[in-house]
PDB file of C-alpha atoms in Angstrom:
ATOM      1  CA  MET A  25      -4.022   5.910   9.623  1.00  0.00           C
ATOM      2  CA  SER A  26      -5.328   9.105  11.125  1.00  0.00           C
ATOM      3  CA  ALA A  27      -5.839  12.281   9.135  1.00  0.00           C
ATOM      4  CA  ALA A  28      -3.336  13.984  11.426  1.00  0.00           C
ATOM      5  CA  GLN A  29      -0.589  11.632  10.251  1.00  0.00           C
ATOM      6  CA  ASN A  30      -1.600  11.992   6.636  1.00  0.00           C
ATOM      7  CA  PRO A  31      -3.268  15.310   5.844  1.00  0.00           C
ATOM      8  CA  PRO A  32      -5.319  14.874   2.671  1.00  0.00           C
ATOM      9  CA  THR A  33      -3.678  16.141  -0.475  1.00  0.00           C
ATOM     10  CA  GLU A  34      -4.800  16.275  -4.076  1.00  0.00           C
ATOM     11  CA  ASN A  35      -2.728  13.132  -4.611  1.00  0.00           C
ATOM     12  CA  GLN A  36      -4.689  11.041  -2.167  1.00  0.00           C
ATOM     13  CA  PRO A  37      -7.900   9.283  -3.145  1.00  0.00           C
ATOM     14  CA  LYS A  38     -11.055  10.733  -1.630  1.00  0.00           C
ATOM     15  CA  SER A  39     -12.491   8.499   1.069  1.00  0.00           C
ATOM     16  CA  SER A  40     -15.478   7.649  -1.125  1.00  0.00           C
ATOM     17  CA  GLU A  41     -13.204   6.357  -3.871  1.00  0.00           C
ATOM     18  CA  ASN A  42     -12.047   2.748  -4.022  1.00  0.00           C
ATOM     19  CA  TRP A  43      -8.265   2.506  -3.587  1.00  0.00           C
ATOM     20  CA  TYR A  44      -7.768   0.553  -6.793  1.00  0.00           C
ATOM     21  CA  THR A  45      -9.564   3.157  -8.931  1.00  0.00           C
ATOM     22  CA  SER A  46      -7.003   5.869  -8.194  1.00  0.00           C
ATOM     23  CA  TRP A  47      -3.869   3.736  -7.703  1.00  0.00           C
ATOM     24  CA  PHE A  48      -4.203   1.633 -10.862  1.00  0.00           C
ATOM     25  CA  ASP A  49      -4.891   4.778 -12.882  1.00  0.00           C
ATOM     26  CA  SER A  50      -1.750   6.423 -11.509  1.00  0.00           C
ATOM     27  CA  PRO A  51       1.444   6.397 -13.606  1.00  0.00           C
ATOM     28  CA  TYR A  52       3.333   5.601 -10.390  1.00  0.00           C
ATOM     29  CA  TYR A  53       1.652   2.181 -10.139  1.00  0.00           C
ATOM     30  CA  HIS A  54       3.281   1.189 -13.434  1.00  0.00           C
ATOM     31  CA  ILE A  55       6.638   2.672 -12.391  1.00  0.00           C
ATOM     32  CA  LEU A  56       6.728   0.743  -9.101  1.00  0.00           C
ATOM     33  CA  TYR A  57       5.833  -2.587 -10.725  1.00  0.00           C
ATOM     34  CA  LYS A  58       7.686  -2.225 -14.014  1.00  0.00           C
ATOM     35  CA  GLU A  59      10.221  -4.935 -13.080  1.00  0.00           C
ATOM     36  CA  ARG A  60       7.632  -7.682 -12.807  1.00  0.00           C
ATOM     37  CA  ASN A  61       8.846 -10.927 -14.347  1.00  0.00           C
ATOM     38  CA  TYR A  62       6.993 -11.125 -17.648  1.00  0.00           C
ATOM     39  CA  ARG A  63       9.017 -14.090 -18.906  1.00  0.00           C
ATOM     40  CA  GLU A  64       7.698 -16.061 -15.941  1.00  0.00           C
ATOM     41  CA  ALA A  65       4.211 -14.819 -16.797  1.00  0.00           C
ATOM     42  CA  GLN A  66       4.576 -16.054 -20.379  1.00  0.00           C
ATOM     43  CA  VAL A  67       5.690 -19.476 -19.157  1.00  0.00           C
ATOM     44  CA  PHE A  68       2.545 -19.493 -17.009  1.00  0.00           C
ATOM     45  CA  MET A  69       0.349 -18.634 -20.021  1.00  0.00           C
ATOM     46  CA  ASP A  70       2.032 -21.382 -22.060  1.00  0.00           C
ATOM     47  CA  ASN A  71       1.491 -23.959 -19.315  1.00  0.00           C
ATOM     48  CA  LEU A  72      -2.066 -22.887 -18.535  1.00  0.00           C
ATOM     49  CA  THR A  73      -3.340 -22.837 -22.128  1.00  0.00           C
ATOM     50  CA  HIS A  74      -1.613 -26.171 -22.793  1.00  0.00           C
ATOM     51  CA  TYR A  75      -3.136 -27.721 -19.663  1.00  0.00           C
ATOM     52  CA  LEU A  76      -6.616 -26.492 -20.640  1.00  0.00           C
ATOM     53  CA  ASN A  77      -6.035 -27.778 -24.183  1.00  0.00           C
ATOM     54  CA  LEU A  78      -7.674 -24.679 -25.622  1.00  0.00           C
ATOM     55  CA  PRO A  79      -8.647 -25.006 -29.283  1.00  0.00           C
ATOM     56  CA  GLU A  80      -7.062 -22.739 -31.866  1.00  0.00           C
ATOM     57  CA  LYS A  81      -8.768 -19.334 -31.980  1.00  0.00           C
ATOM     58  CA  ALA A  82     -10.503 -20.019 -28.656  1.00  0.00           C
ATOM     59  CA  LYS A  83     -12.181 -16.950 -27.144  1.00  0.00           C
ATOM     60  CA  VAL A  84     -10.218 -15.867 -24.094  1.00  0.00           C
ATOM     61  CA  LEU A  85     -11.131 -13.158 -21.577  1.00  0.00           C
ATOM     62  CA  ASP A  86      -8.261 -11.598 -19.619  1.00  0.00           C
ATOM     63  CA  LEU A  87     -10.140 -10.138 -16.653  1.00  0.00           C
ATOM     64  CA  ALA A  88      -8.388  -7.228 -14.898  1.00  0.00           C
ATOM     65  CA  CYS A  89      -5.857  -7.070 -17.730  1.00  0.00           C
ATOM     66  CA  GLY A  90      -4.063  -3.856 -16.755  1.00  0.00           C
ATOM     67  CA  LYS A  91      -2.106  -2.514 -19.725  1.00  0.00           C
ATOM     68  CA  GLY A  92      -2.746  -5.758 -21.578  1.00  0.00           C
ATOM     69  CA  ARG A  93       0.658  -7.384 -21.712  1.00  0.00           C
ATOM     70  CA  HIS A  94      -0.724 -10.859 -21.035  1.00  0.00           C
ATOM     71  CA  SER A  95      -3.669 -10.305 -23.387  1.00  0.00           C
ATOM     72  CA  ILE A  96      -1.153  -9.457 -26.111  1.00  0.00           C
ATOM     73  CA  TYR A  97       0.838 -12.616 -25.422  1.00  0.00           C
ATOM     74  CA  LEU A  98      -2.292 -14.793 -25.383  1.00  0.00           C
ATOM     75  CA  ASN A  99      -3.240 -13.255 -28.716  1.00  0.00           C
ATOM     76  CA  GLN A 100       0.213 -14.121 -30.072  1.00  0.00           C
ATOM     77  CA  LEU A 101      -0.463 -17.732 -29.061  1.00  0.00           C
ATOM     78  CA  GLY A 102      -3.357 -17.698 -31.539  1.00  0.00           C
ATOM     79  CA  PHE A 103      -6.356 -16.919 -29.343  1.00  0.00           C
ATOM     80  CA  ASP A 104      -9.161 -14.410 -29.872  1.00  0.00           C
ATOM     81  CA  VAL A 105      -8.672 -12.230 -26.792  1.00  0.00           C
ATOM     82  CA  LEU A 106     -10.607  -9.562 -24.949  1.00  0.00           C
ATOM     83  CA  GLY A 107      -8.745  -7.707 -22.199  1.00  0.00           C
ATOM     84  CA  ALA A 108     -11.022  -6.010 -19.667  1.00  0.00           C
ATOM     85  CA  ASP A 109     -10.100  -3.693 -16.814  1.00  0.00           C
ATOM     86  CA  LEU A 110     -11.704  -1.000 -14.659  1.00  0.00           C
ATOM     87  CA  SER A 111      -8.821   1.429 -15.253  1.00  0.00           C
ATOM     88  CA  GLU A 112      -9.564   3.739 -18.171  1.00  0.00           C
ATOM     89  CA  ASN A 113      -5.908   4.797 -18.392  1.00  0.00           C
ATOM     90  CA  SER A 114      -4.718   1.194 -18.605  1.00  0.00           C
ATOM     91  CA  ILE A 115      -7.300   0.309 -21.268  1.00  0.00           C
ATOM     92  CA  ALA A 116      -6.393   3.407 -23.292  1.00  0.00           C
ATOM     93  CA  GLU A 117      -2.775   2.241 -23.269  1.00  0.00           C
ATOM     94  CA  ALA A 118      -3.646  -1.395 -24.004  1.00  0.00           C
ATOM     95  CA  SER A 119      -5.956  -0.428 -26.872  1.00  0.00           C
ATOM     96  CA  LYS A 120      -2.965   0.763 -28.918  1.00  0.00           C
ATOM     97  CA  ASN A 121      -2.347  -2.963 -29.559  1.00  0.00           C
ATOM     98  CA  THR A 122      -5.844  -3.739 -30.843  1.00  0.00           C
ATOM     99  CA  ASN A 123      -6.168  -5.970 -33.922  1.00  0.00           C
ATOM    100  CA  GLU A 124      -8.836  -8.227 -35.453  1.00  0.00           C
ATOM    101  CA  THR A 125      -8.485 -10.822 -32.699  1.00  0.00           C
ATOM    102  CA  LEU A 126      -7.381  -8.599 -29.802  1.00  0.00           C
ATOM    103  CA  HIS A 127      -9.684  -6.062 -28.183  1.00  0.00           C
ATOM    104  CA  PHE A 128      -9.854  -4.152 -24.924  1.00  0.00           C
ATOM    105  CA  LYS A 129     -12.683  -2.589 -22.952  1.00  0.00           C
ATOM    106  CA  VAL A 130     -13.322  -0.821 -19.652  1.00  0.00           C
ATOM    107  CA  HIS A 131     -15.382  -3.217 -17.563  1.00  0.00           C
ATOM    108  CA  ASP A 132     -16.261  -3.878 -13.912  1.00  0.00           C
ATOM    109  CA  MET A 133     -15.511  -7.534 -13.145  1.00  0.00           C
ATOM    110  CA  ARG A 134     -18.627  -7.774 -10.969  1.00  0.00           C
ATOM    111  CA  GLU A 135     -20.724  -7.551 -14.150  1.00  0.00           C
ATOM    112  CA  PRO A 136     -21.095 -10.595 -16.422  1.00  0.00           C
ATOM    113  CA  PHE A 137     -20.369 -10.316 -20.141  1.00  0.00           C
ATOM    114  CA  GLU A 138     -23.034 -10.866 -22.769  1.00  0.00           C
ATOM    115  CA  GLU A 139     -20.542 -12.814 -24.845  1.00  0.00           C
ATOM    116  CA  LYS A 140     -19.433 -16.280 -23.654  1.00  0.00           C
ATOM    117  CA  TYR A 141     -15.768 -17.282 -23.415  1.00  0.00           C
ATOM    118  CA  ASP A 142     -13.879 -20.571 -23.741  1.00  0.00           C
ATOM    119  CA  ALA A 143     -11.467 -19.432 -21.048  1.00  0.00           C
ATOM    120  CA  ILE A 144     -11.485 -16.619 -18.492  1.00  0.00           C
ATOM    121  CA  PHE A 145      -8.240 -15.740 -16.739  1.00  0.00           C
ATOM    122  CA  ASN A 146      -7.943 -13.558 -13.641  1.00  0.00           C
ATOM    123  CA  LEU A 147      -4.209 -13.317 -13.127  1.00  0.00           C
ATOM    124  CA  PHE A 148      -1.600 -12.083 -10.658  1.00  0.00           C
ATOM    125  CA  THR A 149      -3.811 -11.458  -7.608  1.00  0.00           C
ATOM    126  CA  SER A 150      -6.444  -9.317  -9.333  1.00  0.00           C
ATOM    127  CA  PHE A 151      -9.220 -10.422  -6.977  1.00  0.00           C
ATOM    128  CA  GLY A 152     -10.392  -9.516  -3.475  1.00  0.00           C
ATOM    129  CA  TYR A 153     -10.091  -5.730  -3.840  1.00  0.00           C
ATOM    130  CA  PHE A 154     -13.626  -4.774  -2.961  1.00  0.00           C
ATOM    131  CA  GLU A 155     -14.791  -2.927   0.122  1.00  0.00           C
ATOM    132  CA  ASN A 156     -17.832  -5.195   0.315  1.00  0.00           C
ATOM    133  CA  ASP A 157     -16.994  -8.892   0.715  1.00  0.00           C
ATOM    134  CA  GLU A 158     -20.236  -9.791  -1.089  1.00  0.00           C
ATOM    135  CA  ASP A 159     -18.633  -8.442  -4.251  1.00  0.00           C
ATOM    136  CA  ASN A 160     -16.179 -11.363  -4.275  1.00  0.00           C
ATOM    137  CA  LEU A 161     -19.107 -13.759  -4.606  1.00  0.00           C
ATOM    138  CA  THR A 162     -20.730 -11.472  -7.201  1.00  0.00           C
ATOM    139  CA  THR A 163     -17.513 -11.544  -9.253  1.00  0.00           C
ATOM    140  CA  LEU A 164     -17.301 -15.342  -9.171  1.00  0.00           C
ATOM    141  CA  LYS A 165     -20.911 -15.593 -10.315  1.00  0.00           C
ATOM    142  CA  ALA A 166     -20.197 -13.118 -13.129  1.00  0.00           C
ATOM    143  CA  ILE A 167     -17.214 -15.216 -14.266  1.00  0.00           C
ATOM    144  CA  LYS A 168     -19.341 -18.361 -14.235  1.00  0.00           C
ATOM    145  CA  GLU A 169     -22.082 -16.650 -16.265  1.00  0.00           C
ATOM    146  CA  SER A 170     -19.544 -15.443 -18.832  1.00  0.00           C
ATOM    147  CA  LEU A 171     -18.172 -18.933 -19.576  1.00  0.00           C
ATOM    148  CA  SER A 172     -19.282 -20.954 -22.594  1.00  0.00           C
ATOM    149  CA  GLU A 173     -20.796 -24.386 -22.007  1.00  0.00           C
ATOM    150  CA  TYR A 174     -17.397 -26.095 -22.207  1.00  0.00           C
ATOM    151  CA  GLY A 175     -15.362 -23.165 -20.906  1.00  0.00           C
ATOM    152  CA  PHE A 176     -12.888 -23.064 -18.024  1.00  0.00           C
ATOM    153  CA  ALA A 177     -11.792 -20.248 -15.734  1.00  0.00           C
ATOM    154  CA  ALA A 178      -8.580 -19.727 -13.783  1.00  0.00           C
ATOM    155  CA  ILE A 179      -7.888 -17.451 -10.831  1.00  0.00           C
ATOM    156  CA  ASP A 180      -4.248 -16.919  -9.949  1.00  0.00           C
ATOM    157  CA  PHE A 181      -4.100 -15.555  -6.391  1.00  0.00           C
ATOM    158  CA  MET A 182      -1.406 -15.152  -3.767  1.00  0.00           C
ATOM    159  CA  ASN A 183      -1.000 -18.031  -1.325  1.00  0.00           C
ATOM    160  CA  VAL A 184      -2.013 -16.087   1.780  1.00  0.00           C
ATOM    161  CA  ASN A 185      -0.368 -18.548   4.214  1.00  0.00           C
ATOM    162  CA  GLN A 186       2.998 -18.219   2.486  1.00  0.00           C
ATOM    163  CA  VAL A 187       2.662 -14.434   2.063  1.00  0.00           C
ATOM    164  CA  LEU A 188       1.995 -13.885   5.768  1.00  0.00           C
ATOM    165  CA  GLU A 189       4.879 -16.192   6.705  1.00  0.00           C
ATOM    166  CA  THR A 190       7.315 -14.174   4.575  1.00  0.00           C
ATOM    167  CA  LEU A 191       5.787 -10.686   4.867  1.00  0.00           C
ATOM    168  CA  VAL A 192       8.378  -7.884   4.811  1.00  0.00           C
ATOM    169  CA  PRO A 193       6.906  -5.232   7.156  1.00  0.00           C
ATOM    170  CA  GLU A 194       8.919  -2.295   5.774  1.00  0.00           C
ATOM    171  CA  GLU A 195      11.176  -1.682   2.794  1.00  0.00           C
ATOM    172  CA  THR A 196      12.199   1.028   0.344  1.00  0.00           C
ATOM    173  CA  LYS A 197      12.278   0.368  -3.410  1.00  0.00           C
ATOM    174  CA  THR A 198      13.947   2.901  -5.675  1.00  0.00           C
ATOM    175  CA  VAL A 199      12.630   2.934  -9.232  1.00  0.00           C
ATOM    176  CA  GLU A 200      13.358   5.677 -11.782  1.00  0.00           C
ATOM    177  CA  GLY A 201      14.869   7.803  -9.029  1.00  0.00           C
ATOM    178  CA  ILE A 202      11.751   7.612  -6.842  1.00  0.00           C
ATOM    179  CA  ASP A 203      12.049   6.106  -3.339  1.00  0.00           C
ATOM    180  CA  PHE A 204       8.882   4.114  -2.674  1.00  0.00           C
ATOM    181  CA  ASN A 205       8.556   3.545   1.091  1.00  0.00           C
ATOM    182  CA  ILE A 206       6.407   0.462   1.580  1.00  0.00           C
ATOM    183  CA  LYS A 207       4.755  -0.914   4.720  1.00  0.00           C
ATOM    184  CA  ARG A 208       2.860  -4.232   4.803  1.00  0.00           C
ATOM    185  CA  TYR A 209       0.567  -5.639   7.472  1.00  0.00           C
ATOM    186  CA  LEU A 210      -2.499  -7.789   8.114  1.00  0.00           C
ATOM    187  CA  LYS A 211      -5.587  -6.048   9.494  1.00  0.00           C
ATOM    188  CA  ASP A 212      -9.257  -7.112   9.642  1.00  0.00           C
ATOM    189  CA  GLY A 213      -8.698 -10.045   7.291  1.00  0.00           C
ATOM    190  CA  HIS A 214      -6.968  -7.911   4.626  1.00  0.00           C
ATOM    191  CA  ILE A 215      -3.341  -7.570   3.617  1.00  0.00           C
ATOM    192  CA  TYR A 216      -2.440  -3.896   3.392  1.00  0.00           C
ATOM    193  CA  LYS A 217       0.418  -2.234   1.558  1.00  0.00           C
ATOM    194  CA  GLU A 218       0.977   1.448   2.360  1.00  0.00           C
ATOM    195  CA  ILE A 219       3.055   3.236  -0.276  1.00  0.00           C
ATOM    196  CA  ASP A 220       4.578   6.672   0.408  1.00  0.00           C
ATOM    197  CA  PHE A 221       6.897   8.613  -1.872  1.00  0.00           C
ATOM    198  CA  GLU A 222       7.866  12.053  -3.090  1.00  0.00           C
ATOM    199  CA  ASP A 223       8.212  13.184  -6.689  1.00  0.00           C
ATOM    200  CA  LYS A 224       8.826  16.660  -8.096  1.00  0.00           C
ATOM    201  CA  GLY A 225       8.385  18.208  -4.641  1.00  0.00           C
ATOM    202  CA  GLN A 226       4.988  16.561  -4.043  1.00  0.00           C
ATOM    203  CA  LYS A 227       4.167  13.901  -1.468  1.00  0.00           C
ATOM    204  CA  PHE A 228       2.048  10.925  -2.497  1.00  0.00           C
ATOM    205  CA  HIS A 229       0.306   8.247  -0.469  1.00  0.00           C
ATOM    206  CA  PHE A 230      -1.498   5.161  -1.789  1.00  0.00           C
ATOM    207  CA  THR A 231      -2.857   2.069  -0.085  1.00  0.00           C
ATOM    208  CA  GLU A 232      -3.312  -1.401  -1.553  1.00  0.00           C
ATOM    209  CA  LYS A 233      -5.778  -3.613   0.279  1.00  0.00           C
ATOM    210  CA  VAL A 234      -6.514  -7.218  -0.683  1.00  0.00           C
ATOM    211  CA  LYS A 235      -8.765  -9.678   1.124  1.00  0.00           C
ATOM    212  CA  ALA A 236      -6.611 -12.440   2.630  1.00  0.00           C
ATOM    213  CA  LEU A 237      -8.568 -15.250   0.976  1.00  0.00           C
ATOM    214  CA  THR A 238      -7.334 -18.782   1.646  1.00  0.00           C
ATOM    215  CA  LEU A 239      -8.149 -21.875  -0.398  1.00  0.00           C
ATOM    216  CA  LYS A 240     -10.872 -22.696   2.137  1.00  0.00           C
ATOM    217  CA  ASP A 241     -12.406 -19.243   1.629  1.00  0.00           C
ATOM    218  CA  PHE A 242     -12.415 -19.706  -2.137  1.00  0.00           C
ATOM    219  CA  GLU A 243     -13.916 -23.189  -1.808  1.00  0.00           C
ATOM    220  CA  GLU A 244     -16.792 -21.782   0.270  1.00  0.00           C
ATOM    221  CA  LEU A 245     -17.381 -18.898  -2.167  1.00  0.00           C
ATOM    222  CA  MET A 246     -17.291 -21.229  -5.170  1.00  0.00           C
ATOM    223  CA  GLU A 247     -19.714 -23.645  -3.587  1.00  0.00           C
ATOM    224  CA  GLU A 248     -22.107 -20.763  -2.946  1.00  0.00           C
ATOM    225  CA  ALA A 249     -21.689 -19.586  -6.559  1.00  0.00           C
ATOM    226  CA  GLY A 250     -22.409 -23.074  -7.925  1.00  0.00           C
ATOM    227  CA  ILE A 251     -18.891 -23.395  -9.306  1.00  0.00           C
ATOM    228  CA  TYR A 252     -16.948 -26.652  -9.703  1.00  0.00           C
ATOM    229  CA  LEU A 253     -13.322 -26.383  -8.568  1.00  0.00           C
ATOM    230  CA  LEU A 254     -11.478 -28.811 -10.821  1.00  0.00           C
ATOM    231  CA  ASP A 255      -7.795 -28.392 -10.015  1.00  0.00           C
ATOM    232  CA  ILE A 256      -5.400 -26.443  -7.801  1.00  0.00           C
ATOM    233  CA  PHE A 257      -1.766 -25.568  -8.503  1.00  0.00           C
ATOM    234  CA  GLY A 258       0.929 -23.875  -6.422  1.00  0.00           C
ATOM    235  CA  ASP A 259       3.137 -22.128  -8.986  1.00  0.00           C
ATOM    236  CA  TYR A 260       3.405 -21.013 -12.607  1.00  0.00           C
ATOM    237  CA  LYS A 261       4.875 -24.372 -13.642  1.00  0.00           C
ATOM    238  CA  LEU A 262       1.605 -25.915 -12.391  1.00  0.00           C
ATOM    239  CA  LYS A 263       3.170 -27.891  -9.575  1.00  0.00           C
ATOM    240  CA  LYS A 264       1.001 -29.275  -6.793  1.00  0.00           C
ATOM    241  CA  PHE A 265      -0.347 -26.764  -4.265  1.00  0.00           C
ATOM    242  CA  HIS A 266       1.123 -26.910  -0.750  1.00  0.00           C
ATOM    243  CA  LYS A 267      -0.667 -24.847   1.879  1.00  0.00           C
ATOM    244  CA  THR A 268       2.465 -23.608   3.644  1.00  0.00           C
ATOM    245  CA  ASP A 269       5.096 -23.105   0.969  1.00  0.00           C
ATOM    246  CA  SER A 270       3.510 -22.734  -2.490  1.00  0.00           C
ATOM    247  CA  GLU A 271       4.123 -19.324  -4.050  1.00  0.00           C
ATOM    248  CA  ARG A 272       0.692 -19.084  -5.677  1.00  0.00           C
ATOM    249  CA  LEU A 273      -2.857 -20.382  -5.346  1.00  0.00           C
ATOM    250  CA  ILE A 274      -4.003 -21.182  -8.886  1.00  0.00           C
ATOM    251  CA  MET A 275      -7.552 -22.517  -9.184  1.00  0.00           C
ATOM    252  CA  ILE A 276      -9.125 -24.008 -12.312  1.00  0.00           C
ATOM    253  CA  PHE A 277     -12.914 -24.128 -12.270  1.00  0.00           C
ATOM    254  CA  LYS A 278     -16.088 -24.111 -14.302  1.00  0.00           C
TER     255      LYS A 278
END
């Protein structure tokens, strides 16, 4: 988009800033996505932890945890959980739920953790955000390094083939009286979502941009990172993955 179409305002991220830094720290991100199906997410956590047969009090890392809702639920299941996210605002909010076996920290997922985890979860398409494609490989290596000897990791990503097949180019979502005008498109191997809205007399513009990584792309990255891909599922009930019609691409690896 040219500057003429979108004159820069104080509500737009500076060009040097990564889109996710400003958007995820914005209160409007949480307003737009407040209706996400958390019951479905809990069913997913139940199925995933059961499938992995995690021991009681296993150490679990929720990587890119946002405001920590899934970290909190994993903790309620009896696990010792760390939620990590780049967004300081989200971690500040999540940290209100801290207890002896639930902690939160601001962390860049490209950096490995000193501590080792029995399970590392990267959920709900929280991967592929980086400007530099090399960072996707760096992140996978960091996840591998942060696993304990017998640990498993799971990445839950969109199924790009299905997303592109069903992409809604334009729509308006009204949440809390705000009309979010959304445009979606594929460009240069990334799926873009342009979000425009007005609130309290101010115009806002944000862009989401996620690398359109297919299973083949992940397989190549994992091979390069020395990772073993153990299983692949296509939805939160852990049904078999189908390239064309599965809702999700869920990969279990170590």
